Amino acid sequence: MNKNYRLTVHVTDVQKSDAPTGRQLKTAKGKFQHETKRKIFNTLSFLVKDQAEANIKLAEVRSMYKIQLGQDPNKKNKYGKELINISFVK
């Protein structure tokens, strides 16, 4: 039986990047070009083997990004805390 975990982290201050949409547009010169959108990828997800590996990966993420804090005062268990989730994956 595989025991894997998924580490999900919400980060802030991420640069926008170009992502293809899958559609092709015809340019003024008659050539086809892939359509792109400006997107923000602010949720990172990793598959890890155990809790120790999740902590190592989380330390790497903390060194590269700033982790988002909960901002909804109606959610008392998340308000003011880092938005990190470790869940079991079959």
Short mmCIF file of C-alpha atoms in Angstrom, two decimals:
data_model
loop_
_atom_site.label_atom_id
_atom_site.label_comp_id
_atom_site.label_asym_id
_atom_site.label_seq_id
_atom_site.Cartn_x
_atom_site.Cartn_y
_atom_site.Cartn_z
CA MET A 1 0.00 0.00 0.00
CA ASN A 2 1.41 3.36 -1.01
CA LYS A 3 1.47 6.03 1.65
CA ASN A 4 1.98 9.34 -0.06
CA TYR A 5 1.11 12.85 1.01
CA ARG A 6 0.34 15.99 -0.95
CA LEU A 7 1.80 19.26 0.32
CA THR A 8 -0.16 22.31 -0.87
CA VAL A 9 1.14 25.83 -0.18
CA HIS A 10 -0.42 29.19 -1.09
CA VAL A 11 2.23 31.83 -1.82
CA THR A 12 2.19 35.61 -2.32
CA ASP A 13 4.24 38.05 -4.39
CA VAL A 14 4.43 35.75 -7.42
CA GLN A 15 5.24 37.14 -10.86
CA LYS A 16 2.71 36.79 -13.66
CA SER A 17 3.70 34.42 -16.44
CA ASP A 18 2.50 33.68 -19.97
CA ALA A 19 0.51 30.47 -20.33
CA PRO A 20 -0.81 29.05 -23.62
CA THR A 21 -4.59 28.62 -23.80
CA GLY A 22 -4.59 25.93 -26.49
CA ARG A 23 -6.29 28.12 -29.07
CA GLN A 24 -4.66 29.40 -32.24
CA LEU A 25 -5.28 32.85 -33.64
CA LYS A 26 -4.69 34.09 -37.16
CA THR A 27 -2.37 37.11 -37.28
CA ALA A 28 -2.62 40.06 -39.66
CA LYS A 29 -0.08 38.37 -41.96
CA GLY A 30 -2.21 35.21 -42.17
CA LYS A 31 -0.04 33.03 -39.94
CA PHE A 32 -1.38 31.06 -37.00
CA GLN A 33 -0.09 31.89 -33.55
CA HIS A 34 -0.82 30.31 -30.16
CA GLU A 35 -2.97 32.46 -27.89
CA THR A 36 -1.45 33.17 -24.47
CA LYS A 37 -2.80 34.58 -21.22
CA ARG A 38 -1.10 36.29 -18.29
CA LYS A 39 -1.65 34.03 -15.28
CA ILE A 40 -0.61 33.96 -11.65
CA PHE A 41 0.41 30.56 -10.29
CA ASN A 42 0.10 31.17 -6.54
CA THR A 43 -0.64 27.62 -5.37
CA LEU A 44 2.19 25.11 -5.25
CA SER A 45 1.55 21.40 -4.83
CA PHE A 46 4.08 18.63 -4.20
CA LEU A 47 3.80 14.85 -3.80
CA VAL A 48 5.94 13.65 -0.87
CA LYS A 49 6.55 10.25 0.76
CA ASP A 50 6.30 11.19 4.43
CA GLN A 51 6.02 14.03 6.96
CA ALA A 52 9.81 14.53 7.14
CA GLU A 53 10.08 15.02 3.37
CA ALA A 54 7.13 17.46 3.53
CA ASN A 55 9.00 19.54 6.13
CA ILE A 56 12.12 19.61 3.94
CA LYS A 57 10.08 20.69 0.90
CA LEU A 58 8.29 23.31 3.00
CA ALA A 59 11.66 24.75 4.09
CA GLU A 60 12.68 25.03 0.41
CA VAL A 61 9.42 26.82 -0.43
CA ARG A 62 9.87 29.21 2.52
CA SER A 63 13.35 30.14 1.26
CA MET A 64 12.04 30.99 -2.23
CA TYR A 65 8.56 32.46 -1.56
CA LYS A 66 6.50 34.19 1.08
CA ILE A 67 3.65 31.97 2.29
CA GLN A 68 0.22 33.61 2.33
CA LEU A 69 -1.56 34.20 5.64
CA GLY A 70 -5.27 33.60 6.13
CA GLN A 71 -7.22 36.87 5.77
CA ASP A 72 -10.85 35.84 6.33
CA PRO A 73 -11.88 36.70 9.93
CA ASN A 74 -14.88 34.35 9.61
CA LYS A 75 -12.53 31.34 9.39
CA LYS A 76 -11.06 31.38 12.90
CA ASN A 77 -8.82 28.34 12.45
CA LYS A 78 -7.05 29.84 9.38
CA TYR A 79 -7.06 33.57 10.21
CA GLY A 80 -3.51 34.92 10.56
CA LYS A 81 -1.90 31.51 9.96
CA GLU A 82 0.12 30.27 6.99
CA LEU A 83 -2.02 28.57 4.33
CA ILE A 84 -0.38 25.13 4.23
CA ASN A 85 -2.16 21.79 3.83
CA ILE A 86 -0.77 18.25 4.01
CA SER A 87 -3.26 15.63 2.87
CA PHE A 88 -3.16 11.86 2.43
CA VAL A 89 -3.11 10.53 -1.16
CA LYS A 90 -3.92 6.92 -2.02
#
